[in-house]
Short mmCIF file of N, CA and C in Angstrom, two decimals:
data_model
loop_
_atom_site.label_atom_id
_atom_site.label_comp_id
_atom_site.label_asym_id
_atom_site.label_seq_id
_atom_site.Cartn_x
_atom_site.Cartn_y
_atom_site.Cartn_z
N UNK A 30 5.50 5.04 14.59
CA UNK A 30 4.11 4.98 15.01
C UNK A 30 3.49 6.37 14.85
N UNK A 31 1.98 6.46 14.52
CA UNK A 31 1.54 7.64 13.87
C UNK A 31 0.85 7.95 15.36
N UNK A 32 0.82 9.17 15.74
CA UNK A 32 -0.11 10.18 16.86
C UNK A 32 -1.40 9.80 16.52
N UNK A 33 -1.78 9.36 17.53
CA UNK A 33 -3.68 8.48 17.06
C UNK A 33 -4.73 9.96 17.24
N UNK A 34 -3.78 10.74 18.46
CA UNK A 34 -4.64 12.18 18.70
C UNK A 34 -4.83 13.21 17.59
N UNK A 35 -4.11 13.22 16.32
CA UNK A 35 -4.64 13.89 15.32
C UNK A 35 -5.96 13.57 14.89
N UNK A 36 -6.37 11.96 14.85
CA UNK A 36 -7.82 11.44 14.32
C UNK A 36 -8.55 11.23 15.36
N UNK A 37 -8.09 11.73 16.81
CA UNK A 37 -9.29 11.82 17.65
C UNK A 37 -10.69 11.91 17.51
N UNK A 38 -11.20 12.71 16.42
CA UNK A 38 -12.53 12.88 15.64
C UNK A 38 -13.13 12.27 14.73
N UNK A 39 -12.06 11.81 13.67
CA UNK A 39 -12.18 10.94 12.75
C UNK A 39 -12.77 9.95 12.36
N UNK A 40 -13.73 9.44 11.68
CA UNK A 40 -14.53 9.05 11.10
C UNK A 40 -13.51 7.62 10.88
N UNK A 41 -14.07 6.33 11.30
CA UNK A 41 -13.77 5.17 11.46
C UNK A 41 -14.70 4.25 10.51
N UNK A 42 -13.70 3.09 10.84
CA UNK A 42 -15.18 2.22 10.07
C UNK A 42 -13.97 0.75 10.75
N UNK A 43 -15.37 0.02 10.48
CA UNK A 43 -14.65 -0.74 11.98
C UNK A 43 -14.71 -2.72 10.90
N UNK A 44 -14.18 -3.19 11.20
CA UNK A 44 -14.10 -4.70 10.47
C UNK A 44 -14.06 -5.66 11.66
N UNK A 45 -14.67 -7.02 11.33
CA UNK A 45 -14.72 -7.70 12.35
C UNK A 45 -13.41 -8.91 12.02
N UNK A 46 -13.00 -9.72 13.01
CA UNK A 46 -11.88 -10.53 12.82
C UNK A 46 -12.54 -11.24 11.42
N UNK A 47 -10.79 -11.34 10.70
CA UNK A 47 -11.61 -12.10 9.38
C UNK A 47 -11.91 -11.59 8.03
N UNK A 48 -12.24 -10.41 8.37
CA UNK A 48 -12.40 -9.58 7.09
C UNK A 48 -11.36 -9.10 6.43
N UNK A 49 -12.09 -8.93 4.85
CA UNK A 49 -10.82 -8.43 3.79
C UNK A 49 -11.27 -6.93 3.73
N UNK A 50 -10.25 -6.34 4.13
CA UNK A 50 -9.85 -4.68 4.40
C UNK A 50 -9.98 -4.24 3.11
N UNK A 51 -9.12 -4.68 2.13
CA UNK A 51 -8.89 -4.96 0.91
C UNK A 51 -7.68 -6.09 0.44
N UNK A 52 -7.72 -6.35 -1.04
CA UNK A 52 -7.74 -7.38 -1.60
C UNK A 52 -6.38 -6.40 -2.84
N UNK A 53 -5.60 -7.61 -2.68
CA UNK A 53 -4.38 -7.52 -3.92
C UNK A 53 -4.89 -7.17 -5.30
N UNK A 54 -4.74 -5.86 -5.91
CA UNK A 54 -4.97 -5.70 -7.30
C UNK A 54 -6.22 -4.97 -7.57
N UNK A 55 -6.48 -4.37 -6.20
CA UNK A 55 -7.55 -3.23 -6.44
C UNK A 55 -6.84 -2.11 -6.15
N UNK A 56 -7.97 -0.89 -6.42
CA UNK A 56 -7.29 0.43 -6.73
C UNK A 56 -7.38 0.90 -5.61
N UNK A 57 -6.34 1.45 -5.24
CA UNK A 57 -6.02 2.28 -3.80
C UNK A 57 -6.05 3.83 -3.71
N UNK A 58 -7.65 4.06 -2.97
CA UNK A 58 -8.36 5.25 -3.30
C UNK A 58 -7.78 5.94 -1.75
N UNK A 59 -7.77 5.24 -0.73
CA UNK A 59 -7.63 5.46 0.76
C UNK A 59 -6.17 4.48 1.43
N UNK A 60 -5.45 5.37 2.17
CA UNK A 60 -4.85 4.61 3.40
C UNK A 60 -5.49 4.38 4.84
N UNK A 61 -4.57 3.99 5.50
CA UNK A 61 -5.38 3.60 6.37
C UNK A 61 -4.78 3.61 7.64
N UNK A 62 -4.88 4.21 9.12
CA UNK A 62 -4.85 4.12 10.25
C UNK A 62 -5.34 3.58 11.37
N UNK A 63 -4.71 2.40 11.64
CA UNK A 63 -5.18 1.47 13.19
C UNK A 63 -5.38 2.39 13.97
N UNK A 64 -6.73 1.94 14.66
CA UNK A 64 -6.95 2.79 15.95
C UNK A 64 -7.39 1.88 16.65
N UNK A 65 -7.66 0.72 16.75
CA UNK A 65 -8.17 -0.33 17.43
C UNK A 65 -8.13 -1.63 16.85
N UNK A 66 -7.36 -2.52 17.83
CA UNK A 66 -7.24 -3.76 17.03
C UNK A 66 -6.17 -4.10 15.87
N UNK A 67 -5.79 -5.15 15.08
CA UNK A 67 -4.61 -5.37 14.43
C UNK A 67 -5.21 -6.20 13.48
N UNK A 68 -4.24 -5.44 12.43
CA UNK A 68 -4.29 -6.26 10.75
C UNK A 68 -3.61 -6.94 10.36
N UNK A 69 -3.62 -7.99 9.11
CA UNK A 69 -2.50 -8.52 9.14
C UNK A 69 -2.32 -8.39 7.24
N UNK A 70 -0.90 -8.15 7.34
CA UNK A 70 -0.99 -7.89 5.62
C UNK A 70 -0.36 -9.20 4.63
N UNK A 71 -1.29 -9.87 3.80
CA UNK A 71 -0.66 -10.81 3.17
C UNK A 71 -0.11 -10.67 1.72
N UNK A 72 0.98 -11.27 1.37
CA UNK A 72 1.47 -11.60 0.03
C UNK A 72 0.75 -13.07 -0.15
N UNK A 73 -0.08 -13.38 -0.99
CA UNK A 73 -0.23 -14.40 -0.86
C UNK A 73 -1.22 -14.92 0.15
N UNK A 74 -0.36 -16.18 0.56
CA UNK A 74 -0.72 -16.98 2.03
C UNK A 74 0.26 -16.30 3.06
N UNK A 75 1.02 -15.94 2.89
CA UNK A 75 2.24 -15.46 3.56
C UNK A 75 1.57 -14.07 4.36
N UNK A 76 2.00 -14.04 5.73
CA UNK A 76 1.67 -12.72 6.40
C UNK A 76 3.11 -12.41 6.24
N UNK A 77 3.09 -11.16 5.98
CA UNK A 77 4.34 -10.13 6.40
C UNK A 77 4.52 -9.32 7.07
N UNK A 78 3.10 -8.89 7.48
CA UNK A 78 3.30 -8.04 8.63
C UNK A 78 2.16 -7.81 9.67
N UNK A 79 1.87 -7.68 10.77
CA UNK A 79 1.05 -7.76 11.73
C UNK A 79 1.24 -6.21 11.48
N UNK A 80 0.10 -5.07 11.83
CA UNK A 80 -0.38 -3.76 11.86
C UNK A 80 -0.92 -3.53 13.58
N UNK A 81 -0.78 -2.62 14.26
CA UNK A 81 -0.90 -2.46 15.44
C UNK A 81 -1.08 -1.11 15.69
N UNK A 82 -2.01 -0.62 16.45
CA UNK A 82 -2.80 0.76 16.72
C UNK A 82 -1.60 1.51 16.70
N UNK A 83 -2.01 2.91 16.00
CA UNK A 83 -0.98 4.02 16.01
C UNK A 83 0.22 3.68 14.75
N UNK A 84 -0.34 2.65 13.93
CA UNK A 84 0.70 2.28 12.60
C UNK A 84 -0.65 2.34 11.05
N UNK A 85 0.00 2.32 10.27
CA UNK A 85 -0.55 2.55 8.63
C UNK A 85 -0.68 1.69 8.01
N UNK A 86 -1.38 1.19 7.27
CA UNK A 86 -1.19 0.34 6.07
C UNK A 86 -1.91 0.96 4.28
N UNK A 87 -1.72 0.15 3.45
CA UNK A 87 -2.55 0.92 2.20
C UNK A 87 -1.75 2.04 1.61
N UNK A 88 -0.64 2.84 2.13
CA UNK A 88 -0.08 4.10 1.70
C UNK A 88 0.45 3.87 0.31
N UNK A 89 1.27 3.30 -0.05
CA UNK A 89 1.87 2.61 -1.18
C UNK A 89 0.74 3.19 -2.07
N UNK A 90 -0.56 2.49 -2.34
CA UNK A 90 -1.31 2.51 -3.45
C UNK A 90 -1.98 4.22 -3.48
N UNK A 91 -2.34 4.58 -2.22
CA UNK A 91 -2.46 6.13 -2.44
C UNK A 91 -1.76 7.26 -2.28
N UNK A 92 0.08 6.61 -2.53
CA UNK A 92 1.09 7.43 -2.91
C UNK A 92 1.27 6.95 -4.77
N UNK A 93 1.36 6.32 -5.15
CA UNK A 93 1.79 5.90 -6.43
C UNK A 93 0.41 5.65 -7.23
N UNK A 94 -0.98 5.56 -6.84
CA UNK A 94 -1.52 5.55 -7.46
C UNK A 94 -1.78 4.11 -8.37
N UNK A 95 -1.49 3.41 -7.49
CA UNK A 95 -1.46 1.48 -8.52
C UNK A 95 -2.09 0.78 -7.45
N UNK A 96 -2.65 -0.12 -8.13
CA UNK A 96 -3.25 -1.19 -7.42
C UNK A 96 -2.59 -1.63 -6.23
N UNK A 97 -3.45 -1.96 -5.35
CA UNK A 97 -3.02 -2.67 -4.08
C UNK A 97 -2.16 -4.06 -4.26
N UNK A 98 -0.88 -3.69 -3.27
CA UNK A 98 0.24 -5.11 -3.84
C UNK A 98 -0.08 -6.15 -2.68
N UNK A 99 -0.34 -5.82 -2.08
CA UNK A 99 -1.14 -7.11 -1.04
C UNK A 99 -2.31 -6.78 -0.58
N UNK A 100 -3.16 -7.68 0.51
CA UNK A 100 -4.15 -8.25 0.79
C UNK A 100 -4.20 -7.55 2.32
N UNK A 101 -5.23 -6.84 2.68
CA UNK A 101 -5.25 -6.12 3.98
C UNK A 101 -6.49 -7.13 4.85
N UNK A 102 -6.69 -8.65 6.05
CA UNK A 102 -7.17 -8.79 6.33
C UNK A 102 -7.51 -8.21 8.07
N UNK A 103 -8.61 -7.93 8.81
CA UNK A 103 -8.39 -7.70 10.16
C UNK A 103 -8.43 -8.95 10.87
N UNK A 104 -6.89 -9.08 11.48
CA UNK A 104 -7.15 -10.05 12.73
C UNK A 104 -7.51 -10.79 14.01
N UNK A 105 -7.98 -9.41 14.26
CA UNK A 105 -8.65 -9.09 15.29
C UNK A 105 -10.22 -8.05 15.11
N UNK A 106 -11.04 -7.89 15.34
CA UNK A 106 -12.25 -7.06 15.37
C UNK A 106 -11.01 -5.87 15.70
N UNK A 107 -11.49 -4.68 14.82
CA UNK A 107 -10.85 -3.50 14.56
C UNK A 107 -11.18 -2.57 13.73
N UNK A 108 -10.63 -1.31 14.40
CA UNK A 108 -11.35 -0.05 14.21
C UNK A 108 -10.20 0.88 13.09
N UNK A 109 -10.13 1.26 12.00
CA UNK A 109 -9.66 2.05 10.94
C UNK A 109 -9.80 3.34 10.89
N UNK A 110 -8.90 4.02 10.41
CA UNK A 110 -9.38 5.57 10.15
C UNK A 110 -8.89 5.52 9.01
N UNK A 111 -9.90 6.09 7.59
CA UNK A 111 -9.19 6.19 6.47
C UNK A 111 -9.39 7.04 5.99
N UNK A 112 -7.99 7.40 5.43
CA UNK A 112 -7.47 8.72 4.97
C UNK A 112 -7.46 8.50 3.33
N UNK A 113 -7.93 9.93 2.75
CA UNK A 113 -8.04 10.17 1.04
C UNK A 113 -6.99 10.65 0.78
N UNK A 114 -6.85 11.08 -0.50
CA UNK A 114 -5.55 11.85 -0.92
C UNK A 114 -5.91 12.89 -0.54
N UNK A 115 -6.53 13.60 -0.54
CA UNK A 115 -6.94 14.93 0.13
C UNK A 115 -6.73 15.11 1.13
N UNK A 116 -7.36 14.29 2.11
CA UNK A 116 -6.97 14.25 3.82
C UNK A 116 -5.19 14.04 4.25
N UNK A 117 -4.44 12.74 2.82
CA UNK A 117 -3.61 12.66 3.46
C UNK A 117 -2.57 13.82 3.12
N UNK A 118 -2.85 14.29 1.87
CA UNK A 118 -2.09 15.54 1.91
C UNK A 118 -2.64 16.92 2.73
N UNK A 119 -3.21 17.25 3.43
CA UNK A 119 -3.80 18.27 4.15
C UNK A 119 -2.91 17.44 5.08
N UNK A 120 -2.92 16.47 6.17
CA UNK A 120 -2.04 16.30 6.48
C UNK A 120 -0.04 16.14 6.83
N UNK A 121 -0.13 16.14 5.66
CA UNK A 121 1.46 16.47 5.22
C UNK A 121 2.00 17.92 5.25
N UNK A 122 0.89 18.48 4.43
CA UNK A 122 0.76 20.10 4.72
C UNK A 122 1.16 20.66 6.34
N UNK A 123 -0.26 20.43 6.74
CA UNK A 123 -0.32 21.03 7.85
C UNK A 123 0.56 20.06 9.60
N UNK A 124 1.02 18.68 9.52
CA UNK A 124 1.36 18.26 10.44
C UNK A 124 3.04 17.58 9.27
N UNK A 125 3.59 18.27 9.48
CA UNK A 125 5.26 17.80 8.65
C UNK A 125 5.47 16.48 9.46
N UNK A 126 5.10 16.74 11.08
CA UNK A 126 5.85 15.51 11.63
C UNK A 126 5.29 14.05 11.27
N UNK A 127 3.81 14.17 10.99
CA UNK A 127 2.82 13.00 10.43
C UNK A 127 3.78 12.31 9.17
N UNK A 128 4.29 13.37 8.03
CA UNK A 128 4.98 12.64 6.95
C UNK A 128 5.99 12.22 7.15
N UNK A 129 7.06 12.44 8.06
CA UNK A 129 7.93 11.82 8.91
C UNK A 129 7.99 10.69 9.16
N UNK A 130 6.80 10.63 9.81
CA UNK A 130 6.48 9.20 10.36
C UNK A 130 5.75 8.13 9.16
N UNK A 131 5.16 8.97 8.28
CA UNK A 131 5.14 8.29 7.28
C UNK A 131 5.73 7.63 6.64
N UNK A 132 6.84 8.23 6.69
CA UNK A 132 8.29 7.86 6.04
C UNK A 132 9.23 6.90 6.26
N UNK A 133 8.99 7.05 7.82
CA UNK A 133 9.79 6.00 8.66
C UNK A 133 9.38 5.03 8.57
N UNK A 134 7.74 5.00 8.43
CA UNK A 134 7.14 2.92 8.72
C UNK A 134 7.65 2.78 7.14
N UNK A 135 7.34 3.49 6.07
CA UNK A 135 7.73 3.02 4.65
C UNK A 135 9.25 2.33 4.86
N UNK A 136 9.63 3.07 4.97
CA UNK A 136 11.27 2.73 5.26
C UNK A 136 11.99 2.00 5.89
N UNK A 137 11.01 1.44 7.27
CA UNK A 137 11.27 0.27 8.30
C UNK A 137 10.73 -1.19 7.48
N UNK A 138 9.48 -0.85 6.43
CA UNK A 138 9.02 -2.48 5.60
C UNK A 138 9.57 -2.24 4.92
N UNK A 139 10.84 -1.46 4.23
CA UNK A 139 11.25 -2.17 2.99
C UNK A 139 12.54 -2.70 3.33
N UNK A 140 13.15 -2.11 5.08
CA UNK A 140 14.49 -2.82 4.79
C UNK A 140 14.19 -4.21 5.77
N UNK A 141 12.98 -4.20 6.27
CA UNK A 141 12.24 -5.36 6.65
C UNK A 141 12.34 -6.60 4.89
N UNK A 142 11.47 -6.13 4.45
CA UNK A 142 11.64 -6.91 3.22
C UNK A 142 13.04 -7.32 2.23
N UNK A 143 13.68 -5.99 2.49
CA UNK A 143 15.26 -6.73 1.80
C UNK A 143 15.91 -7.71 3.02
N UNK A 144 15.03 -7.70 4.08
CA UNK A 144 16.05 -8.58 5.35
C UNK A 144 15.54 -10.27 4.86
N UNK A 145 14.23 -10.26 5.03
CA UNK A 145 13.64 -11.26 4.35
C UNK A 145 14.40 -11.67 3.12
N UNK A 146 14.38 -11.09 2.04
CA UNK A 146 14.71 -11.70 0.81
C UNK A 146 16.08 -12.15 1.11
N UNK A 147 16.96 -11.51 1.65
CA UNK A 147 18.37 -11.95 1.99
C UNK A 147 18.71 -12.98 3.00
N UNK A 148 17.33 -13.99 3.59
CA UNK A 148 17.28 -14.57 4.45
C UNK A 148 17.83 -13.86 6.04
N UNK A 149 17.84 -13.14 6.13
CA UNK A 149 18.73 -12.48 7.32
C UNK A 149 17.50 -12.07 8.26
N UNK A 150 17.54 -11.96 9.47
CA UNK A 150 16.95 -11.10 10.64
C UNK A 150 17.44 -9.80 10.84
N UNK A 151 16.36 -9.35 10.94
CA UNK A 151 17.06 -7.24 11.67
C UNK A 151 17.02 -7.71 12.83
N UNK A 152 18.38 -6.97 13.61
CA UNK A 152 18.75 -7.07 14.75
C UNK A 152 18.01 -6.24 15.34
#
């Protein structure tokens, strides 16, 4: 979970339940930080993951630079903070522990996703 008190100031933009955050196969200019309210990320029809204040979504496309691989809708009326490549590296820079944690949610959905594909549950 990311420290919400770094974007204490931060410039938001807010979606109402329902809305597409963004959409599979567009270009991923910004990530993105819950600060209010929860997202839900689809493959498809398929949710894979519920998003919850103080967590990320979107990083993928403004680490690698490729289109968005899923569908960012809000499930709730909710509040965003989004981060550029600029912001998110000034971040990395200056707060090491932020990329940390960056690291960790990356790293918690993908062995989330090999649990899935292998039919299995994480304990």
């Amino acid at each position: 979970m990311i420290s919400l008190s770094i974007f204490r100031n931060a410039e938001t933009s807010t979606y109402k339940a329902g809305n597409i955050i963004f959409a599979v196969g567009e270009p991923g200019k910004v990530m993105y930080v819950v600060s209010e309210g929860e997202v839900e990320i689809k493959v498809g029809a398929s949710v894979v993951e519920s998003i919850s204040p103080g967590s990320i979504f979107g990083e993928m496309a403004l680490i690698d630079n490729s289109p968005r691989s899923a569908t960012a809708v809000a499930k709730t009326d909710c509040k965003v903070v989004p981060l550029d490549q600029r912001r998110f590296q000034f971040l990395v820079q200056e707060t090491p522990f932020f990329a940390l944690q960056v690291m960790t949610i990356m790293a918690n959905r993908l062995r989330n996703a090999n649990s899935r594909i292998a039919g299995k549950a994480l304990s």
